[in-house]
Short mmCIF file of C-alpha atoms in Angstrom, two decimals:
data_model
loop_
_atom_site.label_atom_id
_atom_site.label_comp_id
_atom_site.label_asym_id
_atom_site.label_seq_id
_atom_site.Cartn_x
_atom_site.Cartn_y
_atom_site.Cartn_z
CA MET A 1 -7.14 -16.64 17.25
CA ASP A 2 -6.50 -16.09 20.77
CA MET A 3 -7.18 -13.11 22.53
CA GLY A 4 -3.07 -12.23 23.03
CA ILE A 5 -3.10 -11.85 19.07
CA LYS A 6 -5.79 -9.89 18.61
CA PRO A 7 -4.52 -6.74 20.32
CA MET A 8 -1.03 -7.18 18.61
CA LYS A 9 -3.03 -7.28 14.89
CA ARG A 10 -4.83 -4.06 16.06
CA THR A 11 -1.48 -2.37 16.82
CA LEU A 12 0.37 -3.55 13.96
CA ARG A 13 -2.56 -2.58 11.28
CA MET A 14 -2.47 1.21 12.99
CA LEU A 15 1.38 1.70 13.03
CA TRP A 16 1.72 0.34 9.45
CA HIS A 17 -1.02 2.51 8.33
CA ASN A 18 0.59 5.55 9.85
CA LEU A 19 3.75 4.69 7.90
CA TYR A 20 2.41 3.95 4.77
CA THR A 21 -0.64 6.64 4.40
CA ALA A 22 0.05 10.28 4.03
CA ARG A 23 -1.58 13.18 5.94
CA GLN A 24 -4.44 10.75 6.90
CA PRO A 25 -6.27 11.05 10.43
CA ARG A 26 -4.19 8.45 12.90
CA THR A 27 -7.02 6.61 15.15
CA GLY A 28 -9.15 4.10 13.64
CA ALA A 29 -12.53 6.19 14.13
CA ASP A 30 -11.20 9.30 12.73
CA ARG A 31 -9.60 7.50 9.88
CA TRP A 32 -13.01 5.81 8.79
CA LYS A 33 -15.08 9.16 9.55
CA ALA A 34 -12.53 10.81 6.82
CA PHE A 35 -13.16 7.88 4.49
CA LEU A 36 -16.98 7.98 4.64
CA SER A 37 -16.86 11.66 3.61
CA GLN A 38 -15.20 10.29 0.44
CA VAL A 39 -17.63 8.54 -0.75
CA THR A 40 -19.45 10.68 -2.89
CA PRO A 41 -22.00 10.41 -6.32
CA GLU A 42 -19.00 11.21 -8.35
CA ALA A 43 -16.86 8.57 -6.76
CA VAL A 44 -18.93 5.85 -7.69
CA ALA A 45 -20.45 6.91 -11.09
CA SER A 46 -21.57 4.32 -13.35
CA THR A 47 -20.22 6.45 -16.24
CA ALA A 48 -16.66 7.95 -17.00
CA LEU A 49 -16.01 11.46 -15.90
CA SER A 50 -15.16 14.41 -17.59
CA THR A 51 -11.25 15.15 -17.65
CA ALA A 52 -11.93 18.29 -15.18
CA ALA A 53 -14.04 16.03 -12.57
CA ALA A 54 -11.65 13.44 -12.95
CA ARG A 55 -8.63 15.59 -12.24
CA ALA A 56 -10.46 16.89 -9.19
CA LEU A 57 -11.55 13.67 -7.64
CA PHE A 58 -7.92 12.49 -8.15
CA LYS A 59 -6.76 15.50 -6.13
CA ARG A 60 -9.56 15.07 -3.77
CA LEU A 61 -9.34 11.51 -2.84
CA VAL A 62 -6.02 9.79 -3.67
CA ARG A 63 -3.53 9.77 -0.81
CA VAL A 64 -0.73 7.57 -2.26
CA VAL A 65 0.45 6.91 -5.63
CA GLU A 66 2.58 3.49 -5.74
CA ILE A 67 4.95 3.05 -8.31
CA GLU A 68 7.17 -0.09 -8.88
CA PRO A 69 10.28 1.39 -10.39
CA HIS A 70 11.46 -1.75 -12.38
CA SER A 71 10.43 -5.74 -12.12
CA PHE A 72 13.45 -7.22 -10.33
CA CYS A 73 13.51 -8.47 -6.72
CA ASN A 74 16.34 -10.33 -5.08
CA ARG A 75 14.02 -12.55 -2.54
CA GLN A 76 11.06 -15.18 -3.16
CA CYS A 77 9.76 -14.60 0.55
CA ALA A 78 6.75 -16.94 1.33
CA PHE A 79 4.67 -14.51 2.52
CA CYS A 80 4.65 -12.81 -0.92
CA THR A 81 3.44 -13.42 -4.73
CA ASN A 82 7.15 -13.66 -5.64
CA ALA A 83 7.11 -16.95 -4.47
CA LEU A 84 4.86 -17.94 -7.22
CA ILE A 85 6.06 -15.33 -9.76
CA ASN A 86 10.06 -15.10 -10.44
CA ARG A 87 11.19 -11.71 -10.34
CA ARG A 88 14.85 -12.61 -10.28
CA GLY A 89 15.26 -12.81 -14.07
CA ALA A 90 16.31 -9.71 -16.37
CA ASN A 91 15.01 -6.36 -14.65
CA VAL A 92 12.54 -4.22 -16.84
CA LEU A 93 12.60 -0.71 -15.81
CA PHE A 94 9.65 1.31 -15.77
CA PRO A 95 9.41 3.16 -19.25
CA ASP A 96 10.81 6.85 -18.58
CA GLN A 97 8.45 8.45 -20.94
CA VAL A 98 5.64 6.82 -18.89
CA TYR A 99 7.22 8.08 -15.94
CA GLN A 100 7.65 11.73 -17.01
CA ARG A 101 3.94 11.88 -18.38
CA LEU A 102 2.80 10.02 -15.02
CA LEU A 103 4.73 13.27 -12.88
CA ALA A 104 3.75 15.76 -15.27
CA ASN A 105 0.13 14.71 -14.47
CA LEU A 106 0.91 14.88 -10.70
CA ALA A 107 2.47 18.11 -11.31
CA SER A 108 -0.66 19.69 -12.95
CA ILE A 109 -2.99 19.18 -9.85
CA GLY A 110 -0.45 20.35 -7.39
CA TYR A 111 -0.29 16.94 -6.21
CA ALA A 112 1.09 16.85 -2.32
CA GLN A 113 0.28 13.30 -1.19
CA LYS A 114 2.81 10.29 -0.94
CA ILE A 115 4.69 9.00 -3.60
CA LEU A 116 5.75 5.41 -2.76
CA PHE A 117 8.24 3.54 -4.69
CA ALA A 118 7.61 -0.67 -3.64
CA ARG A 119 5.27 -3.23 -5.16
CA TYR A 120 6.74 -6.53 -5.66
CA SER A 121 10.11 -5.17 -6.84
CA GLU A 122 12.93 -4.06 -4.46
CA PRO A 123 13.69 -0.57 -5.35
CA LEU A 124 17.23 -0.40 -4.28
CA ALA A 125 18.36 -3.08 -6.86
CA HIS A 126 19.02 -0.54 -9.74
CA GLU A 127 20.54 2.79 -9.99
CA HIS A 128 17.87 4.55 -11.77
CA ILE A 129 15.87 4.87 -8.56
CA ILE A 130 18.08 7.92 -7.59
CA GLU A 131 17.16 9.68 -11.02
CA MET A 132 13.30 8.75 -10.17
CA LEU A 133 13.71 10.24 -6.95
CA HIS A 134 15.16 13.41 -8.07
CA ALA A 135 12.24 13.79 -10.87
CA ALA A 136 9.65 13.17 -8.43
CA ARG A 137 10.69 15.48 -5.98
CA ALA A 138 11.17 18.10 -8.75
CA ALA A 139 7.41 17.68 -9.77
CA CYS A 140 5.91 17.43 -6.61
CA PRO A 141 8.25 19.74 -4.29
CA ALA A 142 5.25 19.19 -1.57
CA SER A 143 4.78 15.42 -1.74
CA GLU A 144 5.90 13.09 0.69
CA ILE A 145 8.15 10.60 -1.14
CA MET A 146 8.66 7.09 0.31
CA ILE A 147 10.72 4.12 -0.28
CA THR A 148 10.06 0.51 1.13
CA SER A 149 12.86 -1.90 0.88
CA ASN A 150 13.98 -5.17 2.14
CA GLY A 151 17.45 -3.22 2.56
CA ASP A 152 19.91 -5.86 0.83
CA TYR A 153 21.18 -3.52 -1.39
CA LEU A 154 21.49 -0.68 1.06
CA ASP A 155 24.75 0.34 2.57
CA ARG A 156 26.08 3.66 3.91
CA ASP A 157 26.98 5.35 0.76
CA MET A 158 23.22 4.48 -0.76
CA LEU A 159 21.52 5.74 2.55
CA LYS A 160 23.63 9.22 1.97
CA ARG A 161 22.54 9.04 -1.78
CA LEU A 162 19.06 8.62 -0.78
CA ALA A 163 18.94 11.12 2.03
CA SER A 164 20.07 13.99 -0.90
CA SER A 165 17.88 12.67 -3.55
CA GLY A 166 14.37 14.35 -2.30
CA LEU A 167 13.47 11.25 -0.53
CA ASN A 168 11.42 11.84 2.93
CA ARG A 169 10.94 8.38 4.18
CA LEU A 170 12.91 5.02 3.93
CA HIS A 171 11.22 1.65 5.48
CA VAL A 172 13.55 -1.38 5.56
CA SER A 173 11.45 -4.57 6.06
CA ILE A 174 13.41 -7.45 7.85
CA TYR A 175 12.50 -10.75 6.94
CA LEU A 176 13.38 -14.25 7.94
CA ALA A 177 14.44 -16.75 5.36
CA ASN A 178 11.66 -19.07 4.17
CA ASP A 179 13.23 -22.04 6.16
CA GLU A 180 13.21 -20.08 9.59
CA THR A 181 10.68 -20.03 12.08
CA TRP A 182 9.62 -16.59 13.72
CA THR A 183 10.75 -15.95 16.98
CA SER A 184 10.92 -12.69 18.54
CA ALA A 185 14.48 -13.19 19.60
CA LEU A 186 15.75 -14.38 16.42
CA ALA A 187 14.11 -11.18 14.70
CA ALA A 188 15.63 -8.86 17.06
CA GLN A 189 19.18 -10.24 16.18
CA ARG A 190 18.29 -9.53 12.48
CA VAL A 191 17.21 -5.82 13.33
CA ALA A 192 20.34 -5.45 15.57
CA ALA A 193 22.45 -6.62 12.52
CA PHE A 194 21.01 -4.55 10.36
CA ARG A 195 21.41 -1.67 12.64
CA GLN A 196 24.96 -2.52 13.11
CA ARG A 197 25.78 -2.49 9.32
CA LEU A 198 24.15 0.88 8.88
CA GLY A 199 26.26 2.07 11.68
CA VAL A 200 22.87 3.60 13.20
CA GLN A 201 21.05 3.96 16.79
CA PRO A 202 17.44 3.70 17.44
CA HIS A 203 15.64 7.01 18.35
CA HIS A 204 12.18 4.97 18.85
CA HIS A 205 11.74 1.11 19.41
CA GLN A 206 8.58 -0.57 19.82
CA ALA A 207 8.18 -4.69 20.15
CA ASN A 208 5.74 -7.58 21.10
CA GLU A 209 5.91 -11.31 20.02
CA ALA A 210 4.34 -10.40 16.36
CA MET A 211 6.72 -7.35 15.67
CA ILE A 212 9.41 -5.19 16.01
CA TYR A 213 9.59 -1.32 14.86
CA GLU A 214 12.28 0.98 15.18
CA ASP A 215 13.46 4.45 13.49
CA TYR A 216 16.72 6.28 13.41
CA LYS A 217 17.83 9.78 12.96
CA VAL A 218 19.42 10.46 9.60
CA PRO A 219 20.28 13.90 8.10
CA GLY A 220 18.31 14.69 5.22
CA LEU A 221 15.51 11.95 6.05
CA ALA A 222 12.33 12.95 7.70
CA LEU A 223 12.16 9.12 8.76
CA PHE A 224 14.33 6.18 8.35
CA SER A 225 12.44 3.23 9.94
CA CYS A 226 13.08 -0.42 10.31
CA GLY A 227 10.39 -3.33 11.02
CA ALA A 228 10.35 -6.85 11.55
CA GLN A 229 6.80 -9.08 11.51
CA ASN A 230 5.65 -12.49 11.92
CA LEU A 231 4.34 -12.54 8.63
CA ALA A 232 2.12 -15.84 9.32
CA VAL A 233 0.34 -14.11 11.53
CA THR A 234 0.34 -10.48 9.91
CA GLY A 235 0.57 -11.20 6.31
CA PHE A 236 -2.25 -10.63 3.54
CA ASP A 237 -3.19 -13.56 1.08
CA ARG A 238 -2.90 -11.22 -1.78
CA GLY A 239 -6.33 -11.83 -3.59
CA GLY A 240 -6.39 -14.96 -2.65
CA ALA A 241 -3.37 -16.08 -3.98
CA LEU A 242 -1.64 -16.94 -1.01
CA HIS A 243 -3.63 -19.62 0.25
CA GLN A 244 -1.65 -20.38 3.40
CA LEU A 245 -2.50 -16.76 4.40
CA THR A 246 -6.17 -17.12 4.10
CA LYS A 247 -8.15 -17.34 6.92
CA SER A 248 -11.37 -19.75 6.07
CA SER A 249 -13.36 -18.26 8.83
CA PHE A 250 -13.06 -14.79 7.68
CA SER A 251 -15.25 -13.50 5.00
CA ARG A 252 -15.16 -9.40 4.39
CA LEU A 253 -17.66 -7.21 4.90
CA PRO A 254 -16.48 -3.69 5.78
CA PRO A 255 -15.90 -1.23 2.78
CA CYS A 256 -12.40 -1.02 1.49
CA PRO A 257 -10.79 2.55 1.36
CA MET A 258 -7.56 1.38 -0.94
CA VAL A 259 -9.73 1.43 -4.13
CA PHE A 260 -10.69 5.31 -3.18
CA GLU A 261 -7.17 6.76 -1.71
CA ASN A 262 -4.49 4.44 -3.56
CA PHE A 263 -3.13 4.60 -7.20
CA THR A 264 -1.19 1.82 -7.87
CA VAL A 265 1.20 1.20 -11.06
CA ASP A 266 3.51 -1.69 -12.18
CA TYR A 267 6.57 -1.58 -13.82
CA ASN A 268 5.22 -1.91 -17.24
CA GLY A 269 2.65 0.83 -16.76
CA LEU A 270 -0.84 -1.04 -15.73
CA VAL A 271 -2.47 0.11 -13.19
CA MET A 272 -4.02 -2.40 -10.75
CA PRO A 273 -6.98 -1.70 -7.90
CA CYS A 274 -4.84 -1.67 -5.25
CA CYS A 275 -1.31 -3.08 -3.92
CA ASN A 276 -2.49 -6.40 -3.52
CA LEU A 277 -3.26 -7.75 -6.81
CA ARG A 278 -0.56 -7.44 -10.07
CA GLY A 279 -0.67 -7.31 -13.74
CA ASP A 280 2.01 -9.58 -14.37
CA ASP A 281 -0.04 -12.61 -12.63
CA PRO A 282 -2.15 -14.23 -15.30
CA ALA A 283 -4.90 -14.59 -12.92
CA GLN A 284 -4.97 -11.19 -12.13
CA ALA A 285 -3.91 -9.30 -15.28
CA ARG A 286 -7.74 -8.89 -16.20
CA LEU A 287 -8.39 -6.81 -13.19
CA SER A 288 -6.31 -3.91 -14.53
CA LEU A 289 -7.84 -0.71 -14.51
CA GLY A 290 -6.02 0.80 -17.57
CA ASP A 291 -2.66 1.06 -19.14
CA LEU A 292 -0.53 4.28 -18.50
CA ARG A 293 1.57 3.53 -21.94
CA LEU A 294 -1.86 4.33 -23.55
CA SER A 295 -3.48 6.88 -21.25
CA ASP A 296 -3.14 9.17 -18.43
CA ILE A 297 -3.78 8.67 -14.61
CA PHE A 298 -6.93 10.89 -14.73
CA THR A 299 -8.54 8.88 -17.41
CA ILE A 300 -7.92 5.79 -15.46
CA TYR A 301 -8.73 7.00 -12.20
CA GLY A 302 -12.07 8.76 -13.71
CA GLY A 303 -12.77 5.82 -15.75
CA THR A 304 -15.61 3.06 -15.41
CA ALA A 305 -13.37 0.22 -14.29
CA ALA A 306 -11.75 2.18 -11.36
CA ALA A 307 -15.45 3.65 -10.43
CA SER A 308 -16.93 0.15 -10.69
CA TRP A 309 -14.46 -1.29 -7.96
CA ARG A 310 -15.06 1.74 -5.67
CA ARG A 311 -18.74 1.21 -6.16
CA ARG A 312 -18.42 -2.58 -5.33
CA LEU A 313 -16.22 -1.64 -2.27
CA ALA A 314 -18.02 1.50 -0.73
CA GLY A 315 -20.61 -0.23 1.50
CA PHE A 316 -20.86 -2.62 3.69
CA GLY A 317 -21.80 -6.42 2.88
CA PRO A 318 -20.35 -9.65 1.54
CA LYS A 319 -17.23 -9.07 -0.85
CA ALA A 320 -16.59 -11.21 -4.16
CA PRO A 321 -13.04 -12.80 -4.71
CA PRO A 322 -10.36 -10.94 -5.06
CA CYS A 323 -11.48 -9.27 -2.01
CA ALA A 324 -13.78 -11.90 -0.03
CA SER A 325 -10.47 -12.89 2.28
CA CYS A 326 -8.75 -9.52 2.52
CA LYS A 327 -7.94 -8.15 5.89
CA GLN A 328 -6.14 -5.35 4.97
CA SER A 329 -7.63 -1.75 5.77
CA LEU A 330 -10.20 -3.09 8.25
CA PRO A 331 -12.06 -0.93 10.98
CA PRO A 332 -10.52 -1.28 14.53
CA ASP A 333 -13.39 -3.82 15.30
CA GLU A 334 -12.64 -5.42 12.26
CA GLN A 335 -15.97 -6.18 10.59
CA GLY A 336 -17.09 -2.74 11.49
CA GLU A 337 -20.07 -3.21 13.23
CA SER A 338 -19.57 -0.04 15.19
CA LEU A 339 -19.72 1.96 11.67
CA ARG A 340 -22.66 0.71 9.75
CA GLY A 341 -25.40 2.71 11.12
CA ALA A 342 -23.22 5.82 10.35
CA TRP A 343 -22.81 4.55 6.85
CA ARG A 344 -26.41 3.98 6.09
CA ARG A 345 -27.38 7.27 7.15
CA ALA A 346 -24.87 9.08 5.44
CA PHE A 347 -25.61 6.98 1.99
CA ALA A 348 -29.23 7.77 2.75
CA ARG A 349 -28.27 11.46 2.57
CA LYS A 350 -26.01 11.39 -0.25
CA GLY A 351 -28.44 9.18 -2.64
CA LEU A 352 -26.43 6.20 -2.47
CA GLN A 353 -28.95 3.53 -0.80
CA ALA A 354 -28.00 1.55 -3.38
CA LEU A 355 -24.71 0.48 -2.29
CA THR A 356 -25.75 -0.26 1.19
CA ASP A 357 -26.07 -3.88 2.72
CA HIS A 358 -29.37 -4.74 0.65
CA GLY A 359 -28.04 -3.48 -2.72
CA ILE A 360 -24.73 -5.29 -2.23
CA ARG A 361 -26.45 -8.60 -1.23
CA GLN A 362 -28.68 -8.32 -4.17
CA GLY A 363 -25.63 -8.26 -6.45
CA THR A 364 -23.85 -4.79 -6.97
CA GLN A 365 -20.87 -6.88 -5.75
#
């Protein structure tokens, strides 16, 4: 990778981290210092937590609850595992009874972090998203509620409805067609066409050779933004499923904050370790942490399966698949060499020496 691409990728990581992560430190060093403070013995316990302890841990650690509102997506983009799993068939809605119980769980702890509607669906492809937004706002009045969309179903009327639904943030990702090659000029044309269709003008604009980002002022929304990326450069391989995005020269060593901070729910109620994995992929379904049709969020988050993922990804050292090739949520210096000393000292103070470099190499991963 040439030196021109690395700074762009660092810029993109920080931009998209600030966009998708609620109420977290904005600088790389502060973000990782905050994460280190989250790795406590109860977070990586080898036995299931009590209900009270699980509720307290969820409230303290979880920053993003990501919900897939239904199964349908109208696209099969090459950088997405929907290219491998067809989501353009009959639309299966997130079960309402499960959704109401999930919201009641969140309300019971006064959850005030981000609720994100995204995953591998196109959230705006079905009308029920408006009802889901109203319900989320009623249950979690202090939460930041966000949608990520491809924009295909967004028009001026829908934008007004979203702005009055309780939604805080709407981000639209502009994608080129699978048979188109990225150029910044072509991406700029698509972003301009989107802007014209919605009748908005950029309030902020940022661009380089690999990305375009801009946001707009819309009454009722704290942030309405649009972005385009060269996903051949910035895309993730989704647990190794997208081989064209796997970098053979890269093997992950740093910890992963996502299994601590994210609670990720598929349209069918399955809870996955992170947003890169999906329960409708036969190769990844076995990685599910639990099923909200049968359990609640606290039992799953405080259970042994979720804790095992946190334990395996808490320290430095080689990671096993599906995490070995993952380049999401990396430290500013990519492999985190500047953080290793702080990690060892903190783990020693907390009695977590088994999760430092030596323990991982010996098979805790």
